[in-house]
Amino acid sequence: MLTPKVAVAVCTLLTLTYVDAITDEQGPLGRLSTAVINAAGLLTRLVPRYPNQQGYTKEENEFDFIIVGSGPSGAALANRLSEEKDWKILLLEAGDEASPITEVPFLCGALEFSKYNWGYKAEKMDGFCKGCIDGRMEWPHGKALGGSTIINYMIYVRGNRLDYDRWESMGNPGWSYKDIFPYFLKSEDAHITQTVKDAGYHEKGGYLGVSDVPFRSGAVDAFVQAAQEAGYPFVDYNGKSQIGVSYVQTNTKDGRRVSSESAFLRPIRHRKNLVIRTGSHATKVLIEPRSKKAYGVEYVRNGKKYKALARKEVIISAGGLNSPQLLMLSGIGPKRHLQKVGIPVIKDLPVGEKMYDHATFVGLTFTVNQSIVHKIQDYVTSPESYAAFLKRGAGPFTQIGGVEALTYIKTNASDDPDPTFPDVELIFIGGALSTDAGVVYRRLFNIPRRTYDVLWKPLEGKPAFQVYPMLFHPKSTGYIKLRSRNPLEPPKFYPNYFSDLENHDIKTMIAAIREVQRIVKSPGLQKFGAQIVDTPIPGCEQHAFNSDEYWECGLRSLIGSLYHQVATCKMGPAEDKEAVVDARLRVHGTKGLRVADTSVIPLPVTAHTAEPAYVVGEKGADLIKQDWGVL
Ligand SMILES: Cc1cc2nc3c(=O)[nH]c(=O)nc-3n(C[C@H](O)[C@H](O)[C@H](O)COP(=O)(O)OP(=O)(O)OC[C@H]3O[C@@H](n4cnc5c(N)ncnc54)[C@H](O)[C@@H]3O)c2cc1C
Ligand SMILES: *[C@@H]1O[C@H](CO)[C@@H](O)[C@H](O)[C@H]1NC(C)=O
Ligand SMILES: *[C@@H]1O[C@H](CO)[C@@H](O)[C@H](O)[C@H]1NC(C)=O
C-alpha cells in the first residue's frame, strides 16, 4: 500500500542516496537528487489531500475574498476568514501541494534544491559574498501550498516584547506586545518537554505544533553548559525574557515538520466556502484606476490565463519578496521605477524601497577531541534511524538541519539602550560544513569547492561544530526592483548587507564572534578540547588571524542569510514616507486591498520570521472581521 509513511520511507532513502552523491554545483547527480524530490511530489497526485478544491466552473469565479499565497500569513487568513460560513474565500498559490517527504525535518537543507523553492539569487554587490560562487547568494523562498514553511528550518521564535512595542510606537495602534501576545497562544499547540517552559507563555490545542527536537548531539549539551558558565541563564526564549541560552523550539509535532499547510489548511480542507487553487500564479491585482478599488486577480495556471473576482477584498500574502513584486506589477509602487519598466501607475508608494534581512556568518568552526557531534553517514545507513522515525517520530531524522540551540546575546557593540533587547542570536550547529562532505550545506551558501577544500575538507571525519552569529537589527538596508514588467520574471534583489556608513553591522558581528570564542573557552566545552579552526579564510590571508581586520574580511567573504526579508511593504501611518500599508494592513490610497505577511513588518524582528508571519495572518483576519462587522 502506498501510504504516506511508506512514501516517506522510500523517498527519504532515495533522496539521501542521491543527495549524498552530489559532487558539485551542477553535477548530473545533483540534478538527479532534485528530480527525486520532485518526483516524490507526484505521489501527492496519486493521493491528493485536496481532491475537491480545483473546481473551475464559471459560478465559482466570484468570491468575497481572494488571498494570494499560502505561507503562514495566507494560510492563517484562509482558515480564519472561512470560519465565516457566509464568506466565500479563494486561496491562490503558485506552488503545488508538497509531498510527504517534506515532513522529514532532516531534509530541510536538501529541499532548497527542489521545485518547492522559487530558486532566486540576490544580485551581486560590493561588500559581501566576495568569496561566493559568482559573488551571488542563493535566496530561497518557498513555492508550495504552505509557502516557505515547506522548506524552512522550523525554528520557532516569537520575538522580543520590544519588537512589537516599537511597531506600535511607529504609529501602528494594535500591534504592541500586549495586543499580539494572545495570538501566540491562540495558534499554539505546545508539546515542549525538554526545554524550560515559562508558566503562562504556552498553550495547547491550537493549530500550530510547537515541540523541542527529540534527538540531540552531545556537543549541544556541552555548548548549553558552556554558555551558562559564561553567564547566560537557561531560558524559555519564547517566555519572560530572551537573553540566555536554550535548546531550539520548533514547529514540529511527533517529530515531523508542521507547515502552514499541515497546521492551518489540512484540518479545514473540507470547508465548502474555501476554494484552494494550487499551481496558480497571480500576475496582477485588478484595480479600478479611478476609484482605486481592487476587484479581482489575474493568474496563470498551466500556461493559461484566468481571472477571479473579489466582491469584498483582495489580500496579498505572497511573502516578503513576492508581495512587493505583485503590487508593483499591479501599478502600485515607486512612480519613477514603474514608468521605467512600463507599468501604468495607479498609486505612487515606496514598495520594495526598503528591505531588512538577517545575515549570518558561516565561517566560524571549532573542533573537539571526542565524537560528540552528528554523524550523517551513520544516520543514513542505519535501519534504526528509519524505524525510529517512522514508528515513533524519533531519532536523527527529527533534527532540523543540525540547528540545536539558540543563544540570545547583547554584544558590547550594541547602541540600544534596552538591556533586554538582544542584538545577535548565536545559532549552534551540532556539526560543520564538513559533516556532509560539502554536499548540501556548502552549496546553500554558494561556497566554491576550492574554499571548502581549504577550510573544511581537512575536517572531514573529525568532530567539529559551528556557531552562526545572526545579526538581529541591521542598520544596512536593501531594496527590490522589478527586472521587467513580465510577471513571470524574478525581481532583482539588492540585499546591501554590511553597507551602513558607521560599519556598525560589521562591528556587531565581530563582537559576536568574540563572544562565541569566550563561551567556547568555558569548562563545559574545554572538557572536550574545543578549539577554533584557525585556517585562514581564502582571500583573508594577509590579515593576522583573529584580528578585527581578519574577521571583517571573513564576514565580507562568506555569508549566509536566514531569509527573513521584511519591510518591503512596510506598515505605517500615511505620514510615514516609507509606509505602504496602514495599521489595518490596507494599502494606502486604495480600497479593498491589503497586504498581510512578513513584508509589512516594519523593523527587523528579534526572531525568525515564521511565527511573526503567522501572527500577522491571525491578527489580520481579526482586523478584516472587525472591518466587515462580524467581530
Ligand atoms: C530556507 C528557509 C529557511 C527558513 N528557516 C526559518 C526558520 O527556521 N524559522 C523561521 O521562523 N523562519 C524561517 N524562515 C522564514 C520563514 O519561513 C518565512 O519568513 C515565512 O514563511 C514567511 O511567511 P509569509 O506568509 O510571509 O510568506 P511565504 O511563506 O514566503 O509564503 C508566500 C507564498 O506565496 C506564494 N506566492 C508568491 N507569489 C505568488 C504569486 N504571484 N501568485 C501566487 N502565489 C504566490 C509562494 O509560492 C508562497 O507559497 C526560513 C525561510 C527560508 C526560505
Ligand atoms: C567585547 O567583548 C569581547 C568578548 O565577548 C571582548 O573580547 C572585547 O574585548 C570586548 N570589547 C570591549 C570594547 O569591551
Ligand atoms: C580532550 O581534551 C581535554 C582538554 O585538553 C582533555 O582533558 C581530555 O583528556 C581530551 N580527551 C581526549 C579523548 O583526548
XYZ file of C-alpha atoms and ligand atoms in Angstrom:
712
model
C 0.000 0.000 0.000
C 1.245 3.454 -0.874
C 0.571 5.062 2.466
C 2.230 8.369 3.259
C 4.510 6.527 5.689
C 5.780 4.133 3.057
C 6.194 7.050 0.701
C 8.235 8.928 3.266
C 10.454 5.924 3.853
C 11.100 5.204 0.204
C 11.668 8.819 -0.700
C 13.945 9.537 2.209
C 16.119 6.619 1.288
C 16.259 7.564 -2.379
C 16.845 11.217 -1.740
C 19.609 10.687 0.709
C 21.302 8.236 -1.592
C 21.304 10.754 -4.379
C 21.927 13.869 -2.333
C 24.861 12.070 -0.797
C 26.294 11.539 -4.233
C 26.141 15.139 -5.407
C 29.627 16.206 -6.186
C 29.485 19.723 -7.441
C 27.473 22.804 -8.292
C 25.686 21.475 -11.309
C 26.679 17.858 -11.475
C 24.306 15.370 -13.115
C 23.818 13.585 -9.797
C 22.780 16.852 -8.190
C 20.117 17.220 -10.808
C 19.090 13.645 -10.213
C 18.615 14.240 -6.497
C 16.416 17.217 -7.238
C 14.498 15.090 -9.692
C 13.870 12.514 -6.974
C 12.475 15.081 -4.537
C 10.338 16.498 -7.304
C 9.162 13.084 -8.413
C 8.087 12.383 -4.867
C 5.727 15.306 -5.392
C 3.891 13.206 -7.961
C 2.765 10.993 -5.094
C 0.529 13.811 -3.965
C -1.197 13.498 -7.332
C -1.965 9.855 -6.579
C -3.257 10.573 -3.086
C -4.141 14.263 -3.159
C -5.147 15.773 0.137
C -7.182 18.482 -1.530
C -9.199 16.498 -4.069
C -12.188 18.766 -4.437
C -10.546 22.135 -4.383
C -9.654 22.720 -8.004
C -13.139 23.475 -9.388
C -13.161 25.866 -12.334
C -16.805 26.458 -13.106
C -17.953 29.945 -14.038
C -20.145 30.278 -10.969
C -17.146 29.557 -8.827
C -15.254 32.513 -10.083
C -16.638 35.165 -7.816
C -15.577 35.259 -4.207
C -15.836 37.547 -1.230
C -12.120 37.445 -0.533
C -9.169 36.382 -2.639
C -5.949 35.566 -0.797
C -2.714 35.267 -2.794
C -0.147 32.978 -1.159
C -0.434 30.150 1.370
C 2.566 30.710 3.662
C 1.985 31.278 7.386
C 0.075 34.523 6.854
C -2.055 33.424 3.909
C -2.893 30.040 5.432
C -3.877 31.555 8.788
C -6.058 34.093 6.950
C -7.712 31.451 4.779
C -8.515 29.433 7.872
C -9.860 32.275 9.998
C -11.803 34.061 7.264
C -13.506 30.831 6.163
C -14.785 30.401 9.723
C -17.439 32.846 8.494
C -19.783 30.467 6.692
C -21.320 33.237 4.594
C -17.993 34.301 3.149
C -16.598 32.597 0.106
C -12.804 32.528 0.012
C -10.371 31.788 -2.794
C -6.793 30.917 -1.888
C -4.395 31.151 -4.831
C -0.985 29.506 -4.569
C 1.684 29.440 -7.281
C 3.250 26.219 -5.967
C 1.827 22.722 -5.661
C 0.775 20.612 -2.739
C 4.023 19.314 -1.246
C 4.869 15.635 -0.953
C 5.090 13.888 2.432
C 8.870 13.831 2.042
C 8.957 17.500 3.042
C 7.771 16.496 6.514
C 11.090 14.845 7.332
C 12.862 17.600 9.301
C 16.300 16.182 8.497
C 15.859 17.025 4.818
C 15.349 20.746 5.232
C 18.607 21.802 3.560
C 18.171 19.475 0.597
C 14.651 20.772 -0.047
C 16.146 24.041 -1.225
C 17.172 22.219 -4.398
C 13.646 21.092 -5.131
C 10.766 22.606 -7.046
C 9.416 23.855 -3.700
C 11.882 26.746 -3.898
C 11.435 29.696 -6.265
C 15.202 29.454 -6.808
C 16.021 33.147 -6.542
C 19.507 34.591 -6.303
C 20.428 38.005 -4.919
C 22.220 40.461 -7.183
C 25.978 40.680 -6.938
C 27.055 43.708 -4.880
C 30.229 45.017 -3.316
C 30.805 44.456 0.362
C 29.558 40.910 0.966
C 29.707 37.431 -0.516
C 33.041 38.307 -2.130
C 34.134 34.690 -1.818
C 30.871 33.189 -3.136
C 30.427 31.458 -6.458
C 29.810 34.353 -8.915
C 29.627 36.679 -5.899
C 25.948 35.789 -5.585
C 23.834 34.442 -2.774
C 21.086 31.893 -3.006
C 17.837 33.453 -1.841
C 15.484 30.517 -1.380
C 11.806 31.131 -0.841
C 9.086 28.526 -0.584
C 6.840 27.803 -3.555
C 4.255 25.276 -2.414
C 0.994 25.026 -0.569
C 2.489 26.091 2.773
C 4.940 28.639 1.370
C 8.374 28.862 2.923
C 7.275 26.668 5.843
C 7.618 23.711 3.449
C 11.372 24.262 3.105
C 12.313 26.261 6.195
C 14.236 25.125 9.261
C 11.183 25.102 11.553
C 12.853 27.257 14.224
C 10.100 28.736 16.366
C 10.772 32.204 17.799
C 8.173 34.832 18.614
C 10.425 37.808 19.060
C 11.076 40.331 21.760
C 8.412 42.265 23.611
C 10.091 45.439 22.375
C 9.798 44.444 18.709
C 6.044 44.734 18.842
C 6.016 47.714 21.185
C 8.220 49.546 18.702
C 5.919 48.701 15.790
C 3.119 50.299 17.763
C 5.150 53.358 18.687
C 5.882 53.885 14.977
C 2.193 54.705 14.532
C 0.643 51.250 14.336
C -2.029 51.003 17.039
C -2.999 47.451 17.987
C 0.411 45.885 17.352
C 2.005 46.217 20.796
C 3.265 43.093 22.548
C 0.246 43.203 24.839
C -2.068 43.199 21.809
C -0.152 40.492 19.959
C 0.563 38.105 22.840
C -2.916 36.448 22.806
C -2.347 35.457 19.161
C 0.782 33.486 20.056
C -1.340 31.425 22.408
C -4.305 31.210 20.064
C -2.234 29.486 17.343
C -0.122 27.304 19.561
C -0.232 23.605 20.327
C 2.784 23.272 22.606
C 4.443 19.934 23.303
C 7.603 21.213 24.917
C 9.145 18.786 27.345
C 12.906 19.244 27.259
C 13.421 22.981 27.417
C 12.111 25.262 30.120
C 8.598 26.492 29.579
C 7.638 29.687 31.367
C 4.245 29.396 33.052
C 1.521 31.286 31.206
C 3.514 31.634 27.996
C 2.419 28.500 26.152
C -0.880 26.942 25.190
C -2.183 23.624 23.944
C -4.875 22.905 21.415
C -4.152 25.476 18.701
C -3.354 24.576 15.099
C 0.401 25.149 15.221
C 2.522 22.386 16.723
C 5.483 23.534 18.804
C 7.924 20.948 20.173
C 11.541 20.539 21.021
C 13.780 18.252 18.988
C 13.853 14.758 20.487
C 17.335 13.917 19.185
C 20.457 15.870 20.155
C 24.214 15.745 19.731
C 26.488 15.644 22.762
C 28.083 18.829 21.509
C 24.958 20.865 22.085
C 24.750 19.768 25.702
C 28.349 20.892 26.122
C 27.599 24.200 24.433
C 24.499 24.871 26.516
C 26.534 24.181 29.640
C 29.407 26.373 28.448
C 27.029 29.240 27.687
C 25.658 29.022 31.212
C 29.154 29.006 32.627
C 29.805 32.135 30.550
C 26.889 33.831 32.318
C 23.822 33.122 30.192
C 20.764 31.804 32.007
C 18.917 28.780 30.614
C 15.709 30.425 29.399
C 12.467 29.936 27.554
C 13.268 32.417 24.789
C 9.565 32.470 23.942
C 8.777 33.305 27.553
C 9.507 36.074 30.014
C 12.929 37.107 28.825
C 15.009 36.312 25.769
C 18.616 36.863 26.788
C 20.129 33.477 27.560
C 20.581 30.049 26.048
C 18.143 27.298 25.182
C 17.668 24.224 23.063
C 15.685 25.152 19.995
C 11.875 25.144 19.989
C 10.481 24.098 16.636
C 7.352 23.926 14.520
C 7.197 20.169 14.598
C 4.847 17.599 16.023
C 5.619 13.950 16.724
C 8.988 14.512 15.076
C 7.549 15.820 11.800
C 7.529 19.247 10.168
C 4.491 21.392 10.872
C 3.898 23.708 7.911
C 1.219 26.311 7.412
C -0.408 23.773 5.113
C -0.498 20.921 7.633
C -1.382 23.248 10.510
C -3.915 25.704 9.119
C -5.258 24.223 5.870
C -5.295 20.444 6.146
C -7.697 20.309 9.119
C -10.238 22.537 7.329
C -9.829 21.355 3.775
C -13.426 20.176 3.571
C -14.925 23.572 4.272
C -17.312 24.280 1.409
C -16.663 28.017 1.363
C -12.896 27.751 0.888
C -11.561 27.107 -2.607
C -7.843 26.383 -2.876
C -6.186 26.619 -6.272
C -2.585 25.466 -6.398
C -0.252 25.894 -9.362
C -1.930 29.291 -9.825
C 0.493 32.165 -10.228
C -1.096 35.586 -9.644
C 0.215 38.027 -12.226
C -1.781 41.129 -11.397
C -4.312 42.521 -8.958
C -7.164 44.058 -10.931
C -7.717 47.602 -9.710
C -10.245 50.111 -10.994
C -7.912 53.057 -11.839
C -10.234 55.871 -10.787
C -11.696 54.585 -7.539
C -8.504 52.560 -6.928
C -10.684 49.696 -5.756
C -9.270 46.194 -6.113
C -11.866 43.889 -7.692
C -10.024 40.714 -8.615
C -6.848 38.886 -9.514
C -5.416 37.695 -12.795
C -3.470 34.473 -12.638
C -1.754 31.899 -14.807
C -2.257 28.194 -14.388
C -0.628 25.637 -16.700
C 0.173 28.429 -19.141
C -3.454 29.596 -19.310
C -4.710 32.949 -18.062
C -7.601 33.171 -15.614
C -9.418 35.879 -13.747
C -11.124 35.641 -10.371
C -13.306 38.381 -8.954
C -13.446 39.646 -5.390
C -16.660 41.180 -4.084
C -15.056 42.396 -0.878
C -11.249 42.356 -0.817
C -8.012 41.099 -2.274
C -5.344 40.175 0.283
C -1.752 39.724 -0.851
C 0.192 37.234 1.298
C 2.834 36.300 -1.253
C 5.748 36.800 1.168
C 8.461 39.397 1.711
C 9.826 39.114 -1.827
C 6.744 38.440 -3.939
C 4.182 40.723 -2.327
C 6.123 43.850 -3.338
C 6.575 42.317 -6.804
C 2.839 41.702 -7.239
C 1.963 45.189 -6.013
C 4.365 46.760 -8.490
C 3.085 44.581 -11.340
C -0.378 45.897 -10.466
C 0.665 49.544 -10.706
C 1.362 50.206 -7.035
C 4.924 51.197 -6.349
C 7.548 53.890 -6.841
C 6.288 56.001 -9.755
C 9.658 56.508 -11.475
C 10.502 52.826 -11.357
C 7.100 51.705 -12.644
C 7.301 54.180 -15.506
C 10.779 52.946 -16.346
C 9.629 49.339 -16.707
C 6.433 50.425 -18.469
C 3.710 49.735 -15.934
C 0.827 52.251 -15.703
C 0.941 53.865 -12.264
C -2.144 53.515 -10.094
C -0.644 54.629 -6.807
C 2.825 56.000 -6.103
C 4.075 54.208 -2.960
C 7.562 53.215 -1.727
C 7.057 49.487 -2.397
C 10.286 47.482 -2.152
C 12.422 50.542 -1.421
C 13.439 49.272 1.980
C 14.289 45.721 2.905
C 15.920 44.325 6.017
C 17.266 40.818 6.261
C 19.055 38.695 8.841
C 22.603 37.921 7.711
C 24.833 35.359 9.338
C 28.471 34.281 9.188
C 29.170 30.697 8.208
C 32.948 30.685 8.674
C 33.289 30.108 12.423
C 34.244 26.497 13.109
C 35.512 24.643 16.189
C 36.978 21.187 16.625
C 36.525 18.916 19.629
C 38.512 15.866 20.610
C 35.644 13.398 21.016
C 32.937 12.353 18.593
C 30.126 14.266 20.258
C 28.786 15.749 17.001
C 26.306 14.487 14.423
C 27.335 11.697 12.067
C 25.210 11.912 8.972
C 26.726 8.861 7.310
C 25.800 6.686 10.284
C 22.262 8.039 10.412
C 21.611 7.485 6.757
C 22.974 3.959 6.672
C 21.385 2.693 9.863
C 17.986 0.986 9.534
C 17.239 2.040 13.114
C 17.140 5.697 12.044
C 14.331 4.948 9.618
C 12.494 2.711 12.016
C 12.700 5.248 14.845
C 11.414 7.999 12.606
C 8.543 6.060 11.116
C 7.441 4.283 14.274
C 7.928 6.898 16.945
C 8.763 10.194 15.262
C 12.135 9.952 16.954
C 15.789 9.519 16.063
C 18.228 11.543 13.961
C 15.801 12.357 11.149
C 13.866 14.608 13.534
C 16.692 17.120 13.766
C 16.350 20.337 11.857
C 19.436 20.559 9.697
C 21.761 20.480 12.673
C 20.393 23.592 14.412
C 20.225 22.626 18.082
C 20.489 25.611 20.398
C 19.938 29.341 20.262
C 21.689 31.909 22.445
C 20.398 35.448 22.671
C 23.154 37.913 23.413
C 23.620 41.645 23.609
C 27.133 42.397 22.401
C 29.245 45.226 23.685
C 28.838 46.850 20.233
C 25.109 47.396 20.820
C 23.922 51.000 20.906
C 20.405 50.105 22.007
C 19.617 51.435 25.469
C 17.448 48.490 26.464
C 19.383 45.725 28.250
C 16.731 43.096 27.441
C 16.968 43.567 23.672
C 19.414 41.072 22.080
C 21.363 42.245 19.040
C 22.684 38.849 17.948
C 21.478 35.261 18.007
C 24.103 32.528 18.181
C 22.872 29.541 16.228
C 24.564 26.389 17.430
C 25.012 23.671 14.796
C 25.902 20.176 16.023
C 28.197 19.674 13.051
C 30.102 21.654 10.452
C 30.011 22.212 6.715
C 32.348 19.210 6.608
C 29.761 16.920 8.237
C 28.008 16.315 4.926
C 31.309 16.384 2.982
C 30.344 19.644 1.324
C 27.403 18.053 -0.408
C 24.401 20.156 0.630
C 25.247 22.956 3.039
C 28.271 24.256 1.160
C 26.038 24.771 -1.846
C 23.333 26.573 0.113
C 25.877 29.293 0.824
C 27.421 29.196 -2.656
C 30.842 28.406 -1.244
C 33.229 27.379 -4.030
C 34.819 23.944 -3.883
C 38.322 25.392 -3.557
C 37.333 27.416 -0.457
C 35.673 24.359 1.003
C 38.752 22.285 0.299
C 40.901 24.738 2.249
C 38.630 25.352 5.238
C 36.520 22.249 5.734
C 37.896 19.331 3.758
C 40.676 18.755 6.347
C 37.919 18.406 8.981
C 36.015 15.655 7.203
C 35.639 12.689 9.531
C 36.783 14.761 12.520
C 34.381 16.068 15.157
C 33.646 19.755 14.594
C 30.787 22.160 15.241
C 29.862 25.615 14.056
C 28.201 28.634 15.560
C 26.473 31.060 13.212
C 26.006 34.539 14.671
C 22.896 36.179 13.195
C 22.593 39.959 13.194
C 19.134 40.861 14.504
C 18.898 44.586 13.920
C 20.995 45.582 10.926
C 21.409 49.228 10.100
C 22.106 48.334 6.470
C 19.011 48.093 4.299
C 18.479 46.680 0.843
C 15.782 47.085 -1.796
C 13.848 45.251 -4.521
C 13.265 46.261 -8.137
C 11.348 44.604 -10.946
C 13.547 43.090 -13.607
C 10.862 43.825 -16.172
C 7.101 44.057 -16.491
C 6.971 40.329 -17.206
C 5.231 38.896 -14.126
C 6.938 35.541 -14.533
C 10.437 37.000 -14.322
C 12.066 37.071 -10.872
C 12.551 40.532 -9.379
C 16.040 41.889 -8.647
C 17.093 41.682 -5.016
C 19.749 44.035 -3.658
C 20.483 42.968 -0.051
C 23.194 45.559 0.677
C 24.476 43.728 3.760
C 27.224 45.429 5.773
C 26.840 48.718 3.919
C 25.964 51.098 6.779
C 28.279 54.076 6.936
C 29.406 53.612 10.521
C 30.201 49.957 9.852
C 28.046 49.134 12.860
C 26.795 45.868 11.396
C 30.311 44.541 10.884
C 31.376 45.719 14.345
C 28.437 43.921 15.939
C 29.244 40.720 14.096
C 32.889 40.907 15.169
C 31.802 41.436 18.773
C 29.568 38.381 18.435
C 32.412 36.270 17.039
C 34.489 37.241 20.071
C 31.639 36.388 22.395
C 31.344 32.941 20.831
C 35.046 32.402 21.481
C 34.577 33.452 25.090
C 31.757 30.907 25.530
C 33.828 28.177 23.911
C 36.612 28.816 26.450
C 34.253 27.792 29.284
C 34.877 24.458 31.038
C 31.788 22.763 29.528
C 33.451 22.823 26.110
C 37.089 22.800 27.185
C 36.403 19.380 28.635
C 36.272 18.315 25.019
C 39.311 20.303 23.992
C 37.200 22.708 21.897
C 39.413 24.814 19.651
C 38.774 27.387 16.986
C 39.814 26.401 13.465
C 42.411 28.985 12.506
C 42.959 28.112 8.868
C 42.873 31.498 7.117
C 39.763 32.117 5.043
C 40.881 32.260 1.382
C 41.268 35.900 0.405
C 41.937 36.986 4.006
C 45.421 35.523 4.456
C 47.007 38.980 4.578
C 45.374 39.730 7.971
C 46.512 38.340 11.316
C 44.109 35.568 12.336
C 41.503 36.789 14.838
C 42.274 40.486 14.287
C 39.290 42.769 13.639
C 40.537 43.222 10.061
C 40.642 39.467 9.601
C 37.051 38.988 10.723
C 35.808 41.904 8.654
C 37.432 40.331 5.619
C 35.913 36.965 6.527
C 32.450 38.452 7.081
C 32.531 40.160 3.711
C 33.690 36.948 2.090
C 31.443 34.174 3.440
C 27.844 34.926 4.307
C 24.556 33.248 4.868
C 21.034 34.586 5.195
C 18.222 33.249 7.330
C 15.805 34.561 4.661
C 13.893 36.892 6.954
C 13.287 39.708 4.482
C 10.887 42.275 5.948
C 9.572 45.840 5.486
C 9.253 45.637 1.687
C 5.594 46.751 2.062
C 6.136 48.478 5.357
C 3.279 49.141 7.785
C 2.966 52.716 8.994
C 0.707 55.768 9.033
C 0.122 57.839 5.885
C 2.598 60.479 7.132
C 5.366 57.864 7.147
C 7.109 58.318 3.798
C 8.255 54.683 3.863
C 4.826 53.185 4.587
C 2.868 51.091 2.097
C 0.054 49.749 4.309
C -1.661 51.218 7.354
C -2.028 49.543 10.740
C -5.114 47.685 9.434
C -2.914 46.358 6.606
C -4.828 48.363 3.958
C -2.678 49.592 1.081
C -2.551 53.371 1.420
C -4.690 55.254 -1.082
C -6.549 52.174 -2.348
C -9.747 50.313 -1.489
C -10.364 46.615 -0.957
C -6.684 45.775 -0.989
C -4.481 44.594 1.872
C -1.055 43.088 2.279
C -0.653 40.620 5.130
C 2.652 38.822 5.550
C 6.282 39.403 6.527
C 6.576 42.261 4.046
C 4.513 44.573 6.303
C 6.777 44.045 9.328
C 8.299 47.498 9.766
C 11.521 46.634 11.601
C 13.664 43.512 11.669
C 12.417 41.289 14.484
C 14.405 39.627 17.261
C 13.107 36.349 15.870
C 12.970 34.054 12.905
C 10.059 35.278 10.849
C 7.669 32.331 10.539
C 5.907 32.929 13.862
C 5.677 36.697 13.289
C 4.146 35.835 9.882
C 1.542 33.552 11.491
C 0.688 36.364 13.880
C 0.282 38.877 11.050
C -2.185 36.417 9.487
C -4.094 35.816 12.724
C -4.270 39.493 13.618
C -5.027 40.443 10.006
C -8.022 38.089 9.981
C -9.437 39.771 13.071
C -8.914 43.234 11.556
C -10.831 42.151 8.452
C -13.623 40.614 10.517
C -13.900 43.838 12.513
C -13.979 45.984 9.397
C -16.823 43.890 7.939
C -18.714 43.980 11.203
C -18.630 40.280 12.088
C -16.328 40.627 15.122
C 15.225 28.207 3.566
C 14.452 28.981 4.596
C 14.625 28.688 5.939
C 13.921 29.389 6.902
N 14.007 29.000 8.202
C 13.169 29.558 9.116
C 13.091 29.054 10.435
O 13.746 28.078 10.784
N 12.252 29.668 11.316
C 11.503 30.745 10.949
O 10.781 31.283 11.788
N 11.557 31.240 9.708
C 12.343 30.644 8.773
N 12.333 31.104 7.504
C 11.490 32.248 7.181
C 10.006 31.916 7.183
O 9.759 30.639 6.661
C 9.281 32.969 6.368
O 9.573 34.244 6.890
C 7.766 32.791 6.396
O 7.390 31.571 5.826
C 7.128 33.935 5.656
O 5.743 33.761 5.599
P 4.885 34.542 4.551
O 3.476 34.156 4.780
O 5.245 35.978 4.643
O 5.393 34.090 3.107
P 5.879 32.715 2.493
O 5.985 31.648 3.499
O 7.064 33.013 1.667
O 4.680 32.306 1.530
C 4.343 33.038 0.405
C 3.566 32.129 -0.544
O 3.056 32.918 -1.615
C 3.225 32.228 -2.828
N 3.303 33.202 -3.901
C 4.277 34.127 -4.112
N 3.990 34.847 -5.205
C 2.827 34.368 -5.685
C 2.034 34.721 -6.805
N 2.368 35.715 -7.628
N 0.887 34.013 -7.028
C 0.532 33.007 -6.189
N 1.245 32.649 -5.110
C 2.385 33.320 -4.869
C 4.522 31.484 -2.624
O 4.634 30.403 -3.528
C 4.423 31.051 -1.183
O 3.773 29.825 -1.065
C 13.048 30.433 6.512
C 12.887 30.743 5.177
C 13.565 30.026 4.205
C 13.355 30.362 2.767
C 33.733 42.965 23.965
O 33.539 41.641 24.424
C 34.503 40.703 23.962
C 34.137 39.354 24.492
O 32.864 38.995 24.118
C 35.884 41.112 24.396
O 36.837 40.236 23.844
C 36.176 42.535 23.943
O 37.398 42.946 24.448
C 35.085 43.482 24.399
N 35.335 44.793 23.854
C 35.170 45.902 24.562
C 35.440 47.175 23.842
O 34.824 45.883 25.725
C 40.229 16.299 25.306
O 40.836 17.489 25.753
C 40.722 17.696 27.167
C 41.278 19.060 27.473
O 42.506 19.254 26.877
C 41.435 16.577 27.904
O 41.295 16.762 29.278
C 40.835 15.268 27.501
O 41.526 14.196 28.083
C 40.871 15.100 25.981
N 40.118 13.899 25.622
C 40.569 13.073 24.686
C 39.719 11.866 24.410
O 41.606 13.254 24.082
